[in-house]
Amino acid sequence: MQTDSYINEFKSADKKPFALRDLAWAVFVIVGSYFAHLQYGHLMDVYEEGILIGTALSLIALGRFWPSIQTVTVVTTAMTLLALWTYQNNGDLITANEQAFFLKFLISSQSAIMWMSALFVLATVTYFFALYTKSDFAYKTATFMVWSGSTFGLVGMMVRWRESYLINFDYGHIPVSSLYEVFILFVVMTALMYLYYEQRYKTRALGGFVMLVISAAVAFLLWYTFDKGAHVIQPLVPALKSYWMKIHVPANFVGYGAFSIAAMIGVAYLITDKALRTNPNSVFATKMPSLELMDDLMYKTIALGFAFFTIATVLGAMWAAEAWGGYWSWDPKETWALIVWLNYAAWLHIRMSKGWRGTPMAWWAFIGLLITTFAFLGVNMFLSGLHSYGEL
């Protein structure tokens, strides 16, 4: 078994960044947060101001822990500010989108999301091509595509946030409020988490497998856009006009993204294990990480996802108490969220208490993705309840 060696520009997450860079990063985040408060503080209540402070502190800590996210954040900020400046200097929303070249073809929300979609699909193909050819250049190209796609996705979300206010001030909302928007959040979150683990474990061989689930989400997103017109910004239902939205939904999708990564690593594990059983000298297996590494990565991603999903579930219960007068109502969405939670709680319990490893846990991780997909999407399609505002 081999793991791919990393090129110099990708720093291991274990290396402590320079103190000067830490300081510059903290100043950048603090200044940006202060500017955001100056611009939009009059629209915030005390809870949203707390969320802003908490986000800034979390971003400073994340940037120190994972320096690569600093570059993504700076580029995203620059592109978003360019889009906002262009809107401000080109009249109304429609005129700006028709007349401003970079806005029309690159950094309006819909253009950025289309770039994100194209880059993620191309990255999927390129990762598998690199795996087949063992081409380091192809691997680097695929990784660059994922970084670029993630950046465009973040830009699309940030610009869409502003566009919602430009269309109609009463429509304004954080772009994690509709099924269309949370699909964008899902693919960006999943891609960024994968990139962290790619750097942490110093292997790109799993990229194609993880990008398959992202490409599947992109395919749904494109269908939802062109067939249903889901990209059109609509006013929120009253239940979603809450500061809880800003913390509950992102926490939820860290969980969903981590579970998806674990499932696709499980698929890679099963294929590699079968190849080794068929032929101990399998060429394919020599291109993949060791079974031990994949097993460890499955465990760590599920543990991360479970932690965030637990937080999201607690936050959702608190939101429900405020919006509907009760912490739990056995709504189909709540019930399936509990099923997802119990599934991964059992996965972690069996691994830690019984020491299960390998093939059965890989199958379980994959089946867990099917359960999670139904909880995320199937409930919206086939069941109704208090969360029916998210249906197709």
GROMACS .gro file of C-alpha atoms in nm:
model
  392
    1MET     CA    1   0.000   0.000   0.000
    2GLN     CA    2   0.110   0.352  -0.071
    3THR     CA    3  -0.009   0.698   0.021
    4ASP     CA    4   0.060   0.985  -0.212
    5SER     CA    5   0.333   1.223  -0.106
    6TYR     CA    6   0.234   1.587  -0.088
    7ILE     CA    7   0.391   1.876  -0.272
    8ASN     CA    8   0.559   2.141  -0.062
    9GLU     CA    9   0.290   2.405  -0.082
   10PHE     CA   10   0.041   2.187   0.106
   11LYS     CA   11   0.142   2.219   0.468
   12SER     CA   12   0.057   1.942   0.711
   13ALA     CA   13  -0.215   2.041   0.958
   14ASP     CA   14   0.017   1.925   1.233
   15LYS     CA   15   0.259   2.211   1.168
   16LYS     CA   16   0.209   2.516   1.381
   17PRO     CA   17   0.178   2.831   1.166
   18PHE     CA   18   0.404   3.131   1.220
   19ALA     CA   19   0.301   3.367   1.498
   20LEU     CA   20   0.308   3.666   1.259
   21ARG     CA   21   0.066   3.492   1.025
   22ASP     CA   22  -0.157   3.409   1.322
   23LEU     CA   23  -0.162   3.774   1.423
   24ALA     CA   24  -0.233   3.896   1.071
   25TRP     CA   25  -0.515   3.645   1.037
   26ALA     CA   26  -0.673   3.748   1.367
   27VAL     CA   27  -0.654   4.116   1.270
   28PHE     CA   28  -0.811   4.039   0.931
   29VAL     CA   29  -1.104   3.855   1.088
   30ILE     CA   30  -1.159   4.115   1.361
   31VAL     CA   31  -1.148   4.407   1.116
   32GLY     CA   32  -1.383   4.225   0.880
   33SER     CA   33  -1.627   4.147   1.160
   34TYR     CA   34  -1.615   4.506   1.284
   35PHE     CA   35  -1.683   4.633   0.932
   36ALA     CA   36  -1.978   4.395   0.899
   37HIS     CA   37  -2.117   4.522   1.227
   38LEU     CA   38  -2.077   4.884   1.117
   39GLN     CA   39  -2.262   4.812   0.794
   40TYR     CA   40  -2.537   4.585   0.922
   41GLY     CA   41  -2.534   4.614   1.300
   42HIS     CA   42  -2.859   4.811   1.296
   43LEU     CA   43  -3.030   4.501   1.153
   44MET     CA   44  -2.896   4.268   1.424
   45ASP     CA   45  -3.049   4.180   1.757
   46VAL     CA   46  -2.839   4.081   2.056
   47TYR     CA   47  -2.842   3.713   1.956
   48GLU     CA   48  -2.718   3.786   1.606
   49GLU     CA   49  -2.443   4.006   1.746
   50GLY     CA   50  -2.344   3.711   1.964
   51ILE     CA   51  -2.340   3.486   1.657
   52LEU     CA   52  -2.115   3.735   1.477
   53ILE     CA   53  -1.869   3.740   1.769
   54GLY     CA   54  -1.877   3.362   1.801
   55THR     CA   55  -1.821   3.318   1.428
   56ALA     CA   56  -1.523   3.553   1.433
   57LEU     CA   57  -1.360   3.371   1.724
   58SER     CA   58  -1.427   3.032   1.564
   59LEU     CA   59  -1.281   3.148   1.234
   60ILE     CA   60  -0.966   3.277   1.406
   61ALA     CA   61  -0.923   2.941   1.579
   62LEU     CA   62  -0.995   2.745   1.261
   63GLY     CA   63  -0.747   2.952   1.062
   64ARG     CA   64  -0.474   2.883   1.316
   65PHE     CA   65  -0.555   2.512   1.324
   66TRP     CA   66  -0.585   2.484   0.944
   67PRO     CA   67  -0.389   2.761   0.768
   68SER     CA   68  -0.524   2.673   0.423
   69ILE     CA   69  -0.867   2.805   0.517
   70GLN     CA   70  -0.713   3.148   0.558
   71THR     CA   71  -0.638   3.170   0.186
   72VAL     CA   72  -0.989   3.055   0.094
   73THR     CA   73  -1.141   3.313   0.326
   74VAL     CA   74  -0.930   3.600   0.191
   75VAL     CA   75  -1.007   3.513  -0.173
   76THR     CA   76  -1.376   3.467  -0.095
   77THR     CA   77  -1.385   3.803   0.082
   78ALA     CA   78  -1.214   3.981  -0.208
   79MET     CA   79  -1.448   3.833  -0.470
   80THR     CA   80  -1.756   3.902  -0.258
   81LEU     CA   81  -1.658   4.263  -0.195
   82LEU     CA   82  -1.600   4.308  -0.570
   83ALA     CA   83  -1.951   4.177  -0.637
   84LEU     CA   84  -2.106   4.403  -0.371
   85TRP     CA   85  -1.916   4.704  -0.503
   86THR     CA   86  -2.033   4.626  -0.857
   87TYR     CA   87  -2.395   4.605  -0.745
   88GLN     CA   88  -2.362   4.933  -0.560
   89ASN     CA   89  -2.224   5.114  -0.865
   90ASN     CA   90  -2.446   4.972  -1.140
   91GLY     CA   91  -2.799   5.062  -1.047
   92ASP     CA   92  -3.059   4.798  -0.970
   93LEU     CA   93  -3.007   4.421  -0.954
   94ILE     CA   94  -3.120   4.343  -1.309
   95THR     CA   95  -2.916   4.622  -1.468
   96ALA     CA   96  -2.603   4.522  -1.279
   97ASN     CA   97  -2.634   4.157  -1.385
   98GLU     CA   98  -2.684   4.253  -1.748
   99GLN     CA   99  -2.415   4.520  -1.781
  100ALA     CA  100  -2.129   4.426  -1.546
  101PHE     CA  101  -1.913   4.163  -1.720
  102PHE     CA  102  -1.750   4.003  -1.414
  103LEU     CA  103  -2.078   4.004  -1.226
  104LYS     CA  104  -2.268   3.845  -1.513
  105PHE     CA  105  -2.018   3.574  -1.595
  106LEU     CA  106  -1.824   3.515  -1.274
  107ILE     CA  107  -1.934   3.649  -0.936
  108SER     CA  108  -2.309   3.700  -0.929
  109SER     CA  109  -2.455   3.433  -0.705
  110GLN     CA  110  -2.589   3.220  -0.987
  111SER     CA  111  -2.272   3.250  -1.198
  112ALA     CA  112  -2.051   3.157  -0.904
  113ILE     CA  113  -2.269   2.856  -0.823
  114MET     CA  114  -2.253   2.738  -1.185
  115TRP     CA  115  -1.872   2.765  -1.173
  116MET     CA  116  -1.876   2.570  -0.848
  117SER     CA  117  -2.087   2.297  -1.006
  118ALA     CA  118  -1.866   2.265  -1.314
  119LEU     CA  119  -1.545   2.255  -1.111
  120PHE     CA  120  -1.672   1.986  -0.874
  121VAL     CA  121  -1.783   1.759  -1.157
  122LEU     CA  122  -1.454   1.809  -1.343
  123ALA     CA  123  -1.263   1.741  -1.021
  124THR     CA  124  -1.444   1.409  -0.982
  125VAL     CA  125  -1.337   1.295  -1.329
  126THR     CA  126  -0.984   1.425  -1.279
  127TYR     CA  127  -0.938   1.245  -0.946
  128PHE     CA  128  -1.031   0.913  -1.103
  129PHE     CA  129  -0.809   0.983  -1.403
  130ALA     CA  130  -0.522   1.057  -1.164
  131LEU     CA  131  -0.593   0.738  -0.969
  132TYR     CA  132  -0.584   0.535  -1.291
  133THR     CA  133  -0.267   0.698  -1.425
  134LYS     CA  134  -0.097   0.778  -1.091
  135SER     CA  135  -0.035   1.125  -1.233
  136ASP     CA  136   0.077   1.370  -0.967
  137PHE     CA  137  -0.007   1.662  -1.198
  138ALA     CA  138  -0.362   1.534  -1.246
  139TYR     CA  139  -0.399   1.492  -0.870
  140LYS     CA  140  -0.280   1.849  -0.810
  141THR     CA  141  -0.517   1.976  -1.079
  142ALA     CA  142  -0.811   1.794  -0.919
  143THR     CA  143  -0.727   1.934  -0.576
  144PHE     CA  144  -0.701   2.286  -0.720
  145MET     CA  145  -1.043   2.240  -0.880
  146VAL     CA  146  -1.197   2.143  -0.546
  147TRP     CA  147  -1.040   2.445  -0.374
  148SER     CA  148  -1.164   2.670  -0.655
  149GLY     CA  149  -1.511   2.515  -0.656
  150SER     CA  150  -1.538   2.559  -0.278
  151THR     CA  151  -1.438   2.923  -0.312
  152PHE     CA  152  -1.694   2.988  -0.584
  153GLY     CA  153  -1.959   2.817  -0.372
  154LEU     CA  154  -1.881   3.040  -0.075
  155VAL     CA  155  -1.882   3.349  -0.297
  156GLY     CA  156  -2.217   3.243  -0.444
  157MET     CA  157  -2.368   3.208  -0.099
  158MET     CA  158  -2.234   3.538   0.029
  159VAL     CA  159  -2.344   3.732  -0.280
  160ARG     CA  160  -2.685   3.563  -0.275
  161TRP     CA  161  -2.725   3.690   0.081
  162ARG     CA  162  -2.686   4.046  -0.044
  163GLU     CA  163  -2.899   3.987  -0.352
  164SER     CA  164  -3.190   3.874  -0.136
  165TYR     CA  165  -3.195   4.222   0.019
  166LEU     CA  166  -3.154   4.396  -0.315
  167ILE     CA  167  -3.455   4.215  -0.462
  168ASN     CA  168  -3.675   4.310  -0.170
  169PHE     CA  169  -3.561   4.412   0.174
  170ASP     CA  170  -3.828   4.192   0.331
  171TYR     CA  171  -3.690   3.892   0.137
  172GLY     CA  172  -3.344   3.932   0.289
  173HIS     CA  173  -3.210   3.622   0.465
  174ILE     CA  174  -2.899   3.418   0.526
  175PRO     CA  175  -2.863   3.175   0.231
  176VAL     CA  176  -2.917   2.853   0.428
  177SER     CA  177  -3.294   2.877   0.434
  178SER     CA  178  -3.427   2.681   0.133
  179LEU     CA  179  -3.359   2.334  -0.004
  180TYR     CA  180  -3.166   2.492  -0.291
  181GLU     CA  181  -2.946   2.692  -0.057
  182VAL     CA  182  -2.874   2.406   0.182
  183PHE     CA  183  -2.764   2.187  -0.108
  184ILE     CA  184  -2.501   2.450  -0.189
  185LEU     CA  185  -2.403   2.457   0.177
  186PHE     CA  186  -2.379   2.077   0.177
  187VAL     CA  187  -2.146   2.049  -0.122
  188VAL     CA  188  -1.920   2.331   0.002
  189MET     CA  189  -1.902   2.194   0.359
  190THR     CA  190  -1.832   1.842   0.234
  191ALA     CA  191  -1.565   1.958  -0.010
  192LEU     CA  192  -1.384   2.166   0.251
  193MET     CA  193  -1.389   1.885   0.507
  194TYR     CA  194  -1.254   1.647   0.246
  195LEU     CA  195  -0.973   1.890   0.161
  196TYR     CA  196  -0.875   1.905   0.527
  197TYR     CA  197  -0.853   1.526   0.550
  198GLU     CA  198  -0.669   1.513   0.218
  199GLN     CA  199  -0.400   1.733   0.366
  200ARG     CA  200  -0.410   1.571   0.707
  201TYR     CA  201  -0.367   1.218   0.576
  202LYS     CA  202  -0.150   1.317   0.280
  203THR     CA  203  -0.339   1.115   0.022
  204ARG     CA  204  -0.548   1.219  -0.275
  205ALA     CA  205  -0.648   0.867  -0.377
  206LEU     CA  206  -0.986   0.897  -0.199
  207GLY     CA  207  -1.076   1.219  -0.380
  208GLY     CA  208  -1.272   1.062  -0.663
  209PHE     CA  209  -1.485   0.855  -0.425
  210VAL     CA  210  -1.573   1.151  -0.202
  211MET     CA  211  -1.637   1.375  -0.502
  212LEU     CA  212  -1.892   1.123  -0.634
  213VAL     CA  213  -2.138   1.215  -0.359
  214ILE     CA  214  -2.067   1.585  -0.415
  215SER     CA  215  -2.126   1.545  -0.790
  216ALA     CA  216  -2.452   1.364  -0.718
  217ALA     CA  217  -2.561   1.660  -0.504
  218VAL     CA  218  -2.455   1.898  -0.784
  219ALA     CA  219  -2.664   1.698  -1.033
  220PHE     CA  220  -2.967   1.736  -0.807
  221LEU     CA  221  -2.891   2.104  -0.761
  222LEU     CA  222  -2.877   2.162  -1.138
  223TRP     CA  223  -3.200   1.971  -1.194
  224TYR     CA  224  -3.363   2.166  -0.914
  225THR     CA  225  -3.243   2.490  -1.070
  226PHE     CA  226  -3.338   2.438  -1.432
  227ASP     CA  227  -3.651   2.225  -1.389
  228LYS     CA  228  -3.800   2.383  -1.077
  229GLY     CA  229  -3.650   2.734  -1.087
  230ALA     CA  230  -3.538   2.684  -0.728
  231HIS     CA  231  -3.262   2.945  -0.759
  232VAL     CA  232  -3.517   3.227  -0.760
  233ILE     CA  233  -3.500   3.408  -0.428
  234GLN     CA  234  -3.830   3.387  -0.241
  235PRO     CA  235  -3.951   3.536   0.088
  236LEU     CA  236  -3.911   3.319   0.395
  237VAL     CA  237  -4.197   3.159   0.582
  238PRO     CA  238  -4.231   3.314   0.930
  239ALA     CA  239  -4.087   3.010   1.112
  240LEU     CA  240  -3.753   3.056   0.934
  241LYS     CA  241  -3.710   3.421   1.025
  242SER     CA  242  -3.501   3.343   1.329
  243TYR     CA  243  -3.143   3.373   1.448
  244TRP     CA  244  -3.159   2.997   1.517
  245MET     CA  245  -3.132   2.941   1.143
  246LYS     CA  246  -2.778   3.081   1.144
  247ILE     CA  247  -2.647   2.819   1.387
  248HIS     CA  248  -2.876   2.517   1.356
  249VAL     CA  249  -2.842   2.464   0.980
  250PRO     CA  250  -2.460   2.497   0.947
  251ALA     CA  251  -2.409   2.259   1.240
  252ASN     CA  252  -2.646   2.012   1.078
  253PHE     CA  253  -2.458   2.017   0.749
  254VAL     CA  254  -2.119   1.964   0.906
  255GLY     CA  255  -2.278   1.642   1.027
  256TYR     CA  256  -2.428   1.552   0.690
  257GLY     CA  257  -2.102   1.628   0.511
  258ALA     CA  258  -1.892   1.420   0.750
  259PHE     CA  259  -2.134   1.126   0.725
  260SER     CA  260  -2.115   1.145   0.345
  261ILE     CA  261  -1.735   1.144   0.346
  262ALA     CA  262  -1.734   0.843   0.579
  263ALA     CA  263  -1.974   0.655   0.351
  264MET     CA  264  -1.765   0.712   0.040
  265ILE     CA  265  -1.448   0.612   0.223
  266GLY     CA  266  -1.641   0.301   0.321
  267VAL     CA  267  -1.709   0.232  -0.047
  268ALA     CA  268  -1.339   0.278  -0.126
  269TYR     CA  269  -1.254   0.043   0.163
  270LEU     CA  270  -1.488  -0.228   0.036
  271ILE     CA  271  -1.354  -0.209  -0.320
  272THR     CA  272  -0.993  -0.214  -0.201
  273ASP     CA  273  -1.059  -0.502   0.038
  274LYS     CA  274  -1.224  -0.705  -0.238
  275ALA     CA  275  -0.932  -0.633  -0.474
  276LEU     CA  276  -0.686  -0.755  -0.213
  277ARG     CA  277  -0.885  -1.071  -0.144
  278THR     CA  278  -0.902  -1.145  -0.516
  279ASN     CA  279  -0.538  -1.062  -0.581
  280PRO     CA  280  -0.298  -0.978  -0.295
  281ASN     CA  281  -0.080  -0.794  -0.550
  282SER     CA  282  -0.368  -0.595  -0.696
  283VAL     CA  283  -0.249  -0.292  -0.892
  284PHE     CA  284  -0.557  -0.097  -0.783
  285ALA     CA  285  -0.490  -0.168  -0.416
  286THR     CA  286  -0.134  -0.040  -0.444
  287LYS     CA  287  -0.273   0.296  -0.556
  288MET     CA  288  -0.507   0.325  -0.257
  289PRO     CA  289  -0.434   0.414   0.106
  290SER     CA  290  -0.402   0.125   0.349
  291LEU     CA  291  -0.716  -0.037   0.484
  292GLU     CA  292  -0.608   0.072   0.833
  293LEU     CA  293  -0.590   0.437   0.725
  294MET     CA  294  -0.933   0.426   0.561
  295ASP     CA  295  -1.083   0.256   0.866
  296ASP     CA  296  -0.936   0.523   1.093
  297LEU     CA  297  -1.061   0.802   0.868
  298MET     CA  298  -1.412   0.654   0.862
  299TYR     CA  299  -1.414   0.656   1.241
  300LYS     CA  300  -1.288   1.013   1.272
  301THR     CA  301  -1.531   1.158   1.017
  302ILE     CA  302  -1.828   0.983   1.176
  303ALA     CA  303  -1.718   1.101   1.523
  304LEU     CA  304  -1.694   1.460   1.393
  305GLY     CA  305  -2.028   1.437   1.216
  306PHE     CA  306  -2.197   1.285   1.521
  307ALA     CA  307  -2.072   1.565   1.747
  308PHE     CA  308  -2.204   1.838   1.518
  309PHE     CA  309  -2.527   1.654   1.442
  310THR     CA  310  -2.590   1.622   1.816
  311ILE     CA  311  -2.534   1.995   1.862
  312ALA     CA  312  -2.764   2.068   1.567
  313THR     CA  313  -3.037   1.844   1.710
  314VAL     CA  314  -3.024   2.019   2.047
  315LEU     CA  315  -3.034   2.359   1.876
  316GLY     CA  316  -3.325   2.244   1.662
  317ALA     CA  317  -3.520   2.140   1.971
  318MET     CA  318  -3.459   2.480   2.130
  319TRP     CA  319  -3.570   2.651   1.808
  320ALA     CA  320  -3.884   2.435   1.798
  321ALA     CA  321  -3.969   2.532   2.156
  322GLU     CA  322  -3.950   2.899   2.060
  323ALA     CA  323  -4.134   2.866   1.727
  324TRP     CA  324  -4.393   2.597   1.801
  325GLY     CA  325  -4.412   2.586   2.180
  326GLY     CA  326  -4.254   2.242   2.232
  327TYR     CA  327  -3.909   2.088   2.216
  328TRP     CA  328  -4.022   1.775   2.032
  329SER     CA  329  -4.338   1.697   1.833
  330TRP     CA  330  -4.248   1.374   1.647
  331ASP     CA  331  -4.269   1.561   1.320
  332PRO     CA  332  -4.134   1.334   1.037
  333LYS     CA  333  -3.820   1.547   1.004
  334GLU     CA  334  -3.755   1.527   1.379
  335THR     CA  335  -3.825   1.154   1.385
  336TRP     CA  336  -3.583   1.082   1.102
  337ALA     CA  337  -3.322   1.308   1.257
  338LEU     CA  338  -3.349   1.091   1.568
  339ILE     CA  339  -3.310   0.777   1.353
  340VAL     CA  340  -2.993   0.923   1.199
  341TRP     CA  341  -2.859   1.012   1.543
  342LEU     CA  342  -2.931   0.665   1.683
  343ASN     CA  343  -2.772   0.498   1.380
  344TYR     CA  344  -2.440   0.676   1.422
  345ALA     CA  345  -2.452   0.654   1.801
  346ALA     CA  346  -2.479   0.276   1.758
  347TRP     CA  347  -2.195   0.277   1.501
  348LEU     CA  348  -1.963   0.457   1.741
  349HIS     CA  349  -2.073   0.249   2.040
  350ILE     CA  350  -2.012  -0.081   1.861
  351ARG     CA  351  -1.671   0.031   1.740
  352MET     CA  352  -1.555   0.156   2.079
  353SER     CA  353  -1.709  -0.112   2.300
  354LYS     CA  354  -1.691  -0.420   2.077
  355GLY     CA  355  -1.388  -0.324   1.870
  356TRP     CA  356  -1.557  -0.381   1.535
  357ARG     CA  357  -1.345  -0.271   1.240
  358GLY     CA  358  -1.320  -0.309   0.869
  359THR     CA  359  -1.579  -0.450   0.630
  360PRO     CA  360  -1.894  -0.453   0.849
  361MET     CA  361  -1.832  -0.096   0.961
  362ALA     CA  362  -1.769   0.015   0.602
  363TRP     CA  363  -2.101  -0.138   0.495
  364TRP     CA  364  -2.269   0.027   0.793
  365ALA     CA  365  -2.121   0.366   0.702
  366PHE     CA  366  -2.257   0.332   0.348
  367ILE     CA  367  -2.603   0.223   0.467
  368GLY     CA  368  -2.591   0.517   0.709
  369LEU     CA  369  -2.562   0.749   0.409
  370LEU     CA  370  -2.883   0.604   0.264
  371ILE     CA  371  -3.060   0.667   0.595
  372THR     CA  372  -2.918   1.019   0.614
  373THR     CA  373  -3.019   1.094   0.255
  374PHE     CA  374  -3.377   0.999   0.329
  375ALA     CA  375  -3.376   1.213   0.642
  376PHE     CA  376  -3.230   1.506   0.447
  377LEU     CA  377  -3.421   1.478   0.118
  378GLY     CA  378  -3.668   1.189   0.125
  379VAL     CA  379  -3.871   1.333   0.410
  380ASN     CA  380  -3.914   1.655   0.211
  381MET     CA  381  -4.029   1.459  -0.094
  382PHE     CA  382  -4.261   1.199   0.057
  383LEU     CA  383  -4.372   1.314   0.401
  384SER     CA  384  -4.532   1.627   0.539
  385GLY     CA  385  -4.532   1.799   0.874
  386LEU     CA  386  -4.410   2.109   1.048
  387HIS     CA  387  -4.106   2.113   0.817
  388SER     CA  388  -4.315   2.098   0.499
  389TYR     CA  389  -4.180   2.437   0.388
  390GLY     CA  390  -3.872   2.245   0.265
  391GLU     CA  391  -4.059   2.019   0.022
  392LEU     CA  392  -3.979   1.997  -0.349
   0.00000   0.00000   0.00000
